[in-house]
C-alpha positions as CSV (number, residue, x, y, z in Angstrom):
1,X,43.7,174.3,-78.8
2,X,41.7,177.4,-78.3
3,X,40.5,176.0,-74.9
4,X,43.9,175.3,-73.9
5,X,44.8,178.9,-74.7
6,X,42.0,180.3,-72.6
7,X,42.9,178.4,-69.8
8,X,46.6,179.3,-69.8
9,X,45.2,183.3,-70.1
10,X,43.1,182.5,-66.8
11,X,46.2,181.1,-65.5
12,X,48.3,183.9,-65.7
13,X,45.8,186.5,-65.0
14,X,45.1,185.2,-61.8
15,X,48.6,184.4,-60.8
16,X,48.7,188.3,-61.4
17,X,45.9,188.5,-59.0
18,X,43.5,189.6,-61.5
19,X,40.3,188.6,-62.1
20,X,37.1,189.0,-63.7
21,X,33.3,188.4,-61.8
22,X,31.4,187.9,-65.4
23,X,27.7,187.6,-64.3
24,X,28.4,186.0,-60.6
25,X,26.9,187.8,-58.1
26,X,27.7,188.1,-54.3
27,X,25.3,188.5,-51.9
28,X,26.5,191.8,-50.0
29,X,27.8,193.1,-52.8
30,X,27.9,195.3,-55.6
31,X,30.5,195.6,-58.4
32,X,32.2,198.8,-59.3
33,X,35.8,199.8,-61.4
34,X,36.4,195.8,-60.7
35,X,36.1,195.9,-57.3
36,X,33.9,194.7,-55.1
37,X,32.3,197.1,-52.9
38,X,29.7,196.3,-49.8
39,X,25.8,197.3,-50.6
40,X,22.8,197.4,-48.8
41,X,22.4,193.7,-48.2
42,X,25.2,193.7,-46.2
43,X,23.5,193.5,-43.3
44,X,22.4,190.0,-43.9
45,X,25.5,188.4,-44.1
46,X,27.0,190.5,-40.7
47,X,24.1,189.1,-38.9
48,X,24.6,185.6,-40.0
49,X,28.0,185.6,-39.1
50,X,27.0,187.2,-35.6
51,X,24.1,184.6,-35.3
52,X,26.5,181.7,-36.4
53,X,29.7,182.4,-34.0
54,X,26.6,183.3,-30.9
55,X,26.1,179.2,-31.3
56,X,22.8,179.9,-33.7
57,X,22.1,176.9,-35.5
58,X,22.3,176.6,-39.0
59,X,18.5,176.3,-39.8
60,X,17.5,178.4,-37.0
61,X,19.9,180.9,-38.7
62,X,17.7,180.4,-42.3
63,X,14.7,180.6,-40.4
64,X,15.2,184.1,-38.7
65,X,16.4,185.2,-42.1
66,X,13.7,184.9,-43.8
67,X,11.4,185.9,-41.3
68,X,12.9,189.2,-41.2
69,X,12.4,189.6,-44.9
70,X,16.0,188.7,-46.1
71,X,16.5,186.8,-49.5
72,X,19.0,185.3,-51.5
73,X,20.5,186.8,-54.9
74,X,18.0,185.2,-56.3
75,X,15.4,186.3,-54.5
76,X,14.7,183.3,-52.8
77,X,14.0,182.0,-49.2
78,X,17.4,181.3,-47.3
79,X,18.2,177.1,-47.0
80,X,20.5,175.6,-44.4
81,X,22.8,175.5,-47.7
82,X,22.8,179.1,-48.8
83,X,23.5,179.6,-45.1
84,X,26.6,177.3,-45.1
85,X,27.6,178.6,-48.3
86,X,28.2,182.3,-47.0
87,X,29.5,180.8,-44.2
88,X,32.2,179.6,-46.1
89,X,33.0,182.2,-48.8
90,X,35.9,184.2,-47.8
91,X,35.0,186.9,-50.0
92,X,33.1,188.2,-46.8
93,X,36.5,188.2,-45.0
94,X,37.7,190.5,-48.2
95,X,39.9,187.8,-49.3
96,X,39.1,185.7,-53.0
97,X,40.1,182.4,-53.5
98,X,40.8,182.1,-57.2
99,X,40.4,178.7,-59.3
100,X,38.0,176.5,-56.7
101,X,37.2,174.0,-58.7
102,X,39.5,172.4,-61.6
103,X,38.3,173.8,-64.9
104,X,36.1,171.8,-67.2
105,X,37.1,169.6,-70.2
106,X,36.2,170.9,-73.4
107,X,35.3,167.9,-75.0
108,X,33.4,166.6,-72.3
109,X,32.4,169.4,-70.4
110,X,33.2,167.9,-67.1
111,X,36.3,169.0,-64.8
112,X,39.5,167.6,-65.7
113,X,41.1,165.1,-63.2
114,X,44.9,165.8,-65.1
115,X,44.2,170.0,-65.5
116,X,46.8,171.7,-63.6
117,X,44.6,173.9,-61.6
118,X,46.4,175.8,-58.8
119,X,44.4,177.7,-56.4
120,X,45.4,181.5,-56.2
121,X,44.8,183.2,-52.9
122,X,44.2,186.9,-52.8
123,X,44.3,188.2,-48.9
124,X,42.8,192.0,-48.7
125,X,41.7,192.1,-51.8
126,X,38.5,194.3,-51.4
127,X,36.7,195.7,-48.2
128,X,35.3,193.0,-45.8
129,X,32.0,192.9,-44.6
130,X,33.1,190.9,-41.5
131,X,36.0,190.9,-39.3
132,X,39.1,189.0,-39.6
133,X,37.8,187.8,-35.7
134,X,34.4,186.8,-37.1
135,X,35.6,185.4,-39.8
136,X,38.4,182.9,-38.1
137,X,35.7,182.2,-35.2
138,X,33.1,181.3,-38.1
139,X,35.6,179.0,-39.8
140,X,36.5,177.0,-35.9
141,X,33.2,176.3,-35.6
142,X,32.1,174.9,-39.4
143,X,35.6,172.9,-38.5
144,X,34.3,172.0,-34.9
145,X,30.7,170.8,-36.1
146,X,32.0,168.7,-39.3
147,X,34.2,167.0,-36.8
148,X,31.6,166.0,-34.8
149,X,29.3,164.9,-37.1
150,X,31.8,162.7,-39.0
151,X,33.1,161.6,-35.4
152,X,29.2,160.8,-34.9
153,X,29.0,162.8,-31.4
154,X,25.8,165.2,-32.6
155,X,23.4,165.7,-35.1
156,X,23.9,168.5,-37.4
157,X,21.1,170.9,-37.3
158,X,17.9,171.4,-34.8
159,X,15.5,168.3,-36.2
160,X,17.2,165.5,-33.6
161,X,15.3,162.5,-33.9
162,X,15.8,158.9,-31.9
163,X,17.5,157.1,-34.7
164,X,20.1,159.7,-35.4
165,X,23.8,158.7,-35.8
166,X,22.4,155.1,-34.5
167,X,22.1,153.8,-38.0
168,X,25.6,153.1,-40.3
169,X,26.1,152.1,-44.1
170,X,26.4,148.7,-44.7
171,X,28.3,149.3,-48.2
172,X,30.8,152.5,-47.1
173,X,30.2,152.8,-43.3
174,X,28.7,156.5,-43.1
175,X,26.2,157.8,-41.5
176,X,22.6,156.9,-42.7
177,X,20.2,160.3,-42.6
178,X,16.3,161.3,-42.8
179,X,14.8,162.5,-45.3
180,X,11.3,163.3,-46.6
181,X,10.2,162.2,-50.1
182,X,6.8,162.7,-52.0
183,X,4.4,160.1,-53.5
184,X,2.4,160.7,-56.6
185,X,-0.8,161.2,-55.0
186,X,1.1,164.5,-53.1
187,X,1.6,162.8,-49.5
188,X,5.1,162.3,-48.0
189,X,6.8,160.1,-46.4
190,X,10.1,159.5,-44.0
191,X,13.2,157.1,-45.3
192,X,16.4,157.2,-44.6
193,X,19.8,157.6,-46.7
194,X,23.4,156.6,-46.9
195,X,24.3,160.3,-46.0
196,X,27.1,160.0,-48.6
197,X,24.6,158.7,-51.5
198,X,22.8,162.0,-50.7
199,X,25.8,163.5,-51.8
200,X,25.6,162.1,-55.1
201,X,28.7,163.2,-57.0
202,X,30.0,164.8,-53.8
203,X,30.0,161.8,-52.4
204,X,32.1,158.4,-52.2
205,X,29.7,157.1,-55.1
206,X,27.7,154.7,-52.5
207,X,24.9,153.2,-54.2
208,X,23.5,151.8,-50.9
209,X,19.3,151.8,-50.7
210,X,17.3,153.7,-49.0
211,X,14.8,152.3,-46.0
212,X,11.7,153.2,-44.9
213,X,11.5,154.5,-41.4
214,X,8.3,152.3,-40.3
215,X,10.5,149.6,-41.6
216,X,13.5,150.6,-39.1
217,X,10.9,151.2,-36.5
Protein backbone atom coordinates (compact mmCIF):
# COMPACT_ATOMS: atom_id res chain seq x y z
CA UNK A 1 0.00 0.00 0.00
CA UNK A 2 2.65 2.40 1.05
CA UNK A 3 4.43 1.59 -2.40
CA UNK A 4 1.39 2.21 -4.21
CA UNK A 5 1.16 5.63 -2.50
CA UNK A 6 4.69 6.60 -3.33
CA UNK A 7 4.20 5.85 -6.75
CA UNK A 8 0.97 7.79 -7.18
CA UNK A 9 3.09 10.89 -5.33
CA UNK A 10 5.77 10.47 -8.25
CA UNK A 11 3.03 10.46 -10.53
CA UNK A 12 1.55 13.55 -9.84
CA UNK A 13 4.66 15.37 -9.17
CA UNK A 14 6.06 14.85 -12.38
CA UNK A 15 2.84 15.35 -14.31
CA UNK A 16 3.39 18.83 -12.50
CA UNK A 17 6.80 18.84 -14.06
CA UNK A 18 8.53 18.43 -10.91
CA UNK A 19 11.13 16.44 -9.94
CA UNK A 20 13.75 15.45 -7.63
CA UNK A 21 17.72 14.28 -8.85
CA UNK A 22 18.28 12.26 -5.29
CA UNK A 23 21.98 11.18 -5.65
CA UNK A 24 22.05 10.91 -9.76
CA UNK A 25 24.64 12.75 -11.09
CA UNK A 26 24.99 14.27 -14.65
CA UNK A 27 28.05 14.50 -16.20
CA UNK A 28 28.23 18.40 -17.11
CA UNK A 29 26.52 19.28 -14.45
CA UNK A 30 25.99 20.55 -11.15
CA UNK A 31 22.82 20.87 -9.04
CA UNK A 32 21.70 24.12 -7.54
CA UNK A 33 18.00 25.53 -6.03
CA UNK A 34 16.74 22.28 -8.11
CA UNK A 35 18.00 23.13 -11.11
CA UNK A 36 20.47 21.94 -13.11
CA UNK A 37 23.15 24.20 -14.00
CA UNK A 38 26.25 23.54 -16.53
CA UNK A 39 29.95 23.10 -14.70
CA UNK A 40 33.25 22.76 -15.63
CA UNK A 41 32.93 19.37 -17.37
CA UNK A 42 30.91 20.70 -19.83
CA UNK A 43 33.34 20.77 -22.14
CA UNK A 44 33.40 17.08 -22.48
CA UNK A 45 30.09 16.45 -23.54
CA UNK A 46 30.12 19.72 -26.33
CA UNK A 47 33.04 18.06 -27.80
CA UNK A 48 31.53 14.69 -27.98
CA UNK A 49 28.64 15.95 -29.55
CA UNK A 50 30.94 18.04 -32.04
CA UNK A 51 33.10 14.91 -32.58
CA UNK A 52 29.94 12.63 -33.04
CA UNK A 53 27.83 14.86 -35.69
CA UNK A 54 31.73 15.54 -37.57
CA UNK A 55 31.16 11.49 -38.47
CA UNK A 56 33.74 10.57 -35.33
CA UNK A 57 33.17 7.12 -34.55
CA UNK A 58 31.92 5.98 -31.40
CA UNK A 59 35.20 4.37 -29.92
CA UNK A 60 37.34 6.73 -31.64
CA UNK A 61 35.18 9.37 -29.75
CA UNK A 62 36.09 7.26 -26.21
CA UNK A 63 39.52 7.06 -27.18
CA UNK A 64 40.28 10.84 -27.77
CA UNK A 65 38.46 11.35 -24.46
CA UNK A 66 40.40 9.79 -22.44
CA UNK A 67 43.46 10.75 -23.91
CA UNK A 68 42.82 14.22 -23.25
CA UNK A 69 42.36 13.44 -19.68
CA UNK A 70 38.42 13.39 -19.64
CA UNK A 71 36.50 10.90 -17.15
CA UNK A 72 33.29 9.80 -16.31
CA UNK A 73 31.24 10.72 -13.04
CA UNK A 74 32.83 8.19 -11.72
CA UNK A 75 35.99 8.83 -12.47
CA UNK A 76 36.52 6.36 -14.90
CA UNK A 77 37.89 5.83 -18.51
CA UNK A 78 35.18 6.68 -21.24
CA UNK A 79 33.54 3.14 -23.03
CA UNK A 80 31.87 3.16 -26.36
CA UNK A 81 28.74 2.85 -23.83
CA UNK A 82 29.21 5.89 -21.69
CA UNK A 83 29.74 7.50 -25.06
CA UNK A 84 26.30 6.37 -26.49
CA UNK A 85 24.75 6.99 -23.33
CA UNK A 86 25.36 10.96 -23.46
CA UNK A 87 24.67 10.71 -26.78
CA UNK A 88 21.30 9.84 -25.93
CA UNK A 89 20.35 11.79 -22.76
CA UNK A 90 18.44 14.74 -23.71
CA UNK A 91 19.18 16.47 -20.57
CA UNK A 92 22.18 17.83 -22.65
CA UNK A 93 19.57 19.31 -25.07
CA UNK A 94 17.98 20.98 -21.58
CA UNK A 95 15.04 18.86 -21.98
CA UNK A 96 14.25 15.80 -19.00
CA UNK A 97 12.41 12.89 -19.84
CA UNK A 98 10.61 11.92 -16.70
CA UNK A 99 9.65 8.07 -15.80
CA UNK A 100 12.15 5.99 -18.42
CA UNK A 101 11.82 2.97 -17.21
CA UNK A 102 8.46 1.44 -15.54
CA UNK A 103 8.91 1.48 -11.84
CA UNK A 104 9.90 -1.56 -9.89
CA UNK A 105 7.58 -4.06 -8.07
CA UNK A 106 7.76 -3.95 -4.44
CA UNK A 107 7.42 -7.44 -3.80
CA UNK A 108 9.73 -8.47 -6.37
CA UNK A 109 11.79 -5.70 -6.91
CA UNK A 110 11.71 -6.02 -10.71
CA UNK A 111 9.71 -3.49 -13.09
CA UNK A 112 6.19 -4.03 -13.39
CA UNK A 113 4.84 -5.14 -16.82
CA UNK A 114 0.96 -3.86 -15.66
CA UNK A 115 2.37 -0.39 -13.78
CA UNK A 116 0.94 2.45 -15.50
CA UNK A 117 3.98 4.34 -16.14
CA UNK A 118 3.59 7.30 -18.45
CA UNK A 119 6.60 9.10 -19.64
CA UNK A 120 6.49 12.95 -18.84
CA UNK A 121 8.41 15.20 -21.19
CA UNK A 122 9.80 18.42 -19.94
CA UNK A 123 11.16 20.67 -23.11
CA UNK A 124 13.43 23.73 -21.72
CA UNK A 125 13.54 22.76 -18.58
CA UNK A 126 17.19 23.85 -17.61
CA UNK A 127 20.12 25.49 -19.73
CA UNK A 128 21.48 23.24 -22.51
CA UNK A 129 24.95 22.46 -22.95
CA UNK A 130 24.32 21.75 -26.72
CA UNK A 131 22.30 23.14 -29.31
CA UNK A 132 18.85 22.23 -30.31
CA UNK A 133 20.98 21.79 -34.06
CA UNK A 134 23.50 19.45 -32.32
CA UNK A 135 21.27 17.80 -30.54
CA UNK A 136 18.66 16.86 -33.51
CA UNK A 137 21.80 16.13 -35.89
CA UNK A 138 23.22 13.79 -32.94
CA UNK A 139 19.86 11.96 -32.71
CA UNK A 140 19.75 11.45 -37.11
CA UNK A 141 22.71 9.84 -36.93
CA UNK A 142 22.34 7.27 -33.64
CA UNK A 143 18.92 6.72 -35.89
CA UNK A 144 20.95 6.47 -39.24
CA UNK A 145 23.68 3.94 -37.72
CA UNK A 146 21.04 1.54 -35.74
CA UNK A 147 19.35 1.33 -39.13
CA UNK A 148 22.14 0.18 -40.74
CA UNK A 149 23.45 -2.11 -38.47
CA UNK A 150 20.07 -3.90 -37.93
CA UNK A 151 19.66 -3.65 -41.89
CA UNK A 152 23.23 -5.39 -41.81
CA UNK A 153 24.89 -2.75 -44.32
CA UNK A 154 28.05 -1.77 -41.78
CA UNK A 155 29.62 -2.68 -38.84
CA UNK A 156 29.19 -0.51 -35.87
CA UNK A 157 32.27 0.84 -34.61
CA UNK A 158 36.09 0.98 -36.12
CA UNK A 159 37.30 -2.92 -35.26
CA UNK A 160 35.85 -4.33 -38.91
CA UNK A 161 36.82 -7.74 -39.22
CA UNK A 162 36.12 -10.36 -42.44
CA UNK A 163 33.38 -12.25 -40.70
CA UNK A 164 31.26 -9.26 -39.82
CA UNK A 165 27.53 -9.19 -40.54
CA UNK A 166 28.45 -12.55 -42.61
CA UNK A 167 27.41 -14.75 -39.74
CA UNK A 168 23.30 -14.92 -38.62
CA UNK A 169 21.54 -16.64 -35.55
CA UNK A 170 20.37 -19.83 -36.16
CA UNK A 171 17.68 -19.67 -33.14
CA UNK A 172 16.38 -15.76 -33.58
CA UNK A 173 18.12 -14.61 -36.89
CA UNK A 174 20.34 -11.55 -35.57
CA UNK A 175 23.47 -10.73 -36.09
CA UNK A 176 26.27 -12.93 -34.47
CA UNK A 177 29.21 -10.50 -32.96
CA UNK A 178 33.03 -10.82 -31.72
CA UNK A 179 34.02 -10.78 -28.61
CA UNK A 180 37.07 -11.43 -26.39
CA UNK A 181 36.75 -13.74 -23.35
CA UNK A 182 39.56 -14.76 -20.76
CA UNK A 183 40.78 -18.22 -19.67
CA UNK A 184 41.85 -19.13 -16.24
CA UNK A 185 45.41 -19.14 -16.86
CA UNK A 186 44.91 -15.08 -17.91
CA UNK A 187 45.13 -15.53 -21.91
CA UNK A 188 42.24 -14.54 -24.21
CA UNK A 189 40.59 -15.73 -26.78
CA UNK A 190 38.11 -14.60 -29.87
CA UNK A 191 34.31 -16.27 -30.03
CA UNK A 192 31.52 -15.00 -31.38
CA UNK A 193 27.86 -14.20 -30.05
CA UNK A 194 24.23 -14.10 -30.93
CA UNK A 195 24.46 -10.13 -30.71
CA UNK A 196 21.01 -10.30 -28.98
CA UNK A 197 22.21 -12.97 -26.28
CA UNK A 198 24.87 -10.31 -25.54
CA UNK A 199 22.06 -8.30 -24.64
CA UNK A 200 20.96 -10.47 -21.97
CA UNK A 201 17.85 -9.03 -20.57
CA UNK A 202 17.86 -6.35 -23.23
CA UNK A 203 17.58 -8.73 -25.54
CA UNK A 204 14.93 -11.22 -27.29
CA UNK A 205 16.11 -13.84 -24.54
CA UNK A 206 18.13 -15.99 -27.32
CA UNK A 207 19.98 -18.62 -25.59
CA UNK A 208 21.93 -19.46 -28.81
CA UNK A 209 25.85 -20.67 -28.12
CA UNK A 210 28.64 -19.10 -28.67
CA UNK A 211 31.57 -20.31 -31.36
CA UNK A 212 34.92 -20.21 -31.39
CA UNK A 213 36.47 -18.10 -34.17
CA UNK A 214 39.23 -20.82 -35.21
CA UNK A 215 36.18 -23.03 -35.37
CA UNK A 216 34.41 -20.48 -37.99
CA UNK A 217 37.65 -20.08 -39.69
Amino acid sequence: SISKNVSMGYHGRFSRGVFNLGNNRILGYDTKDGKLVPNGDAWIVKEIFDRFISGESITGIATAMNAKGARTTRGKDFTNTAVKYILKNETYAGDKLLQKQTPVDYITHKPDPNEYAPSYYLKDDHEAVISRDVWEAAQKRLEERETAYRNGDTAIGTAHHALYKKIYCGECGAFFSRRTFKKRDGTHYKSWICSERQNGKNGNGCKCRSIREETLI
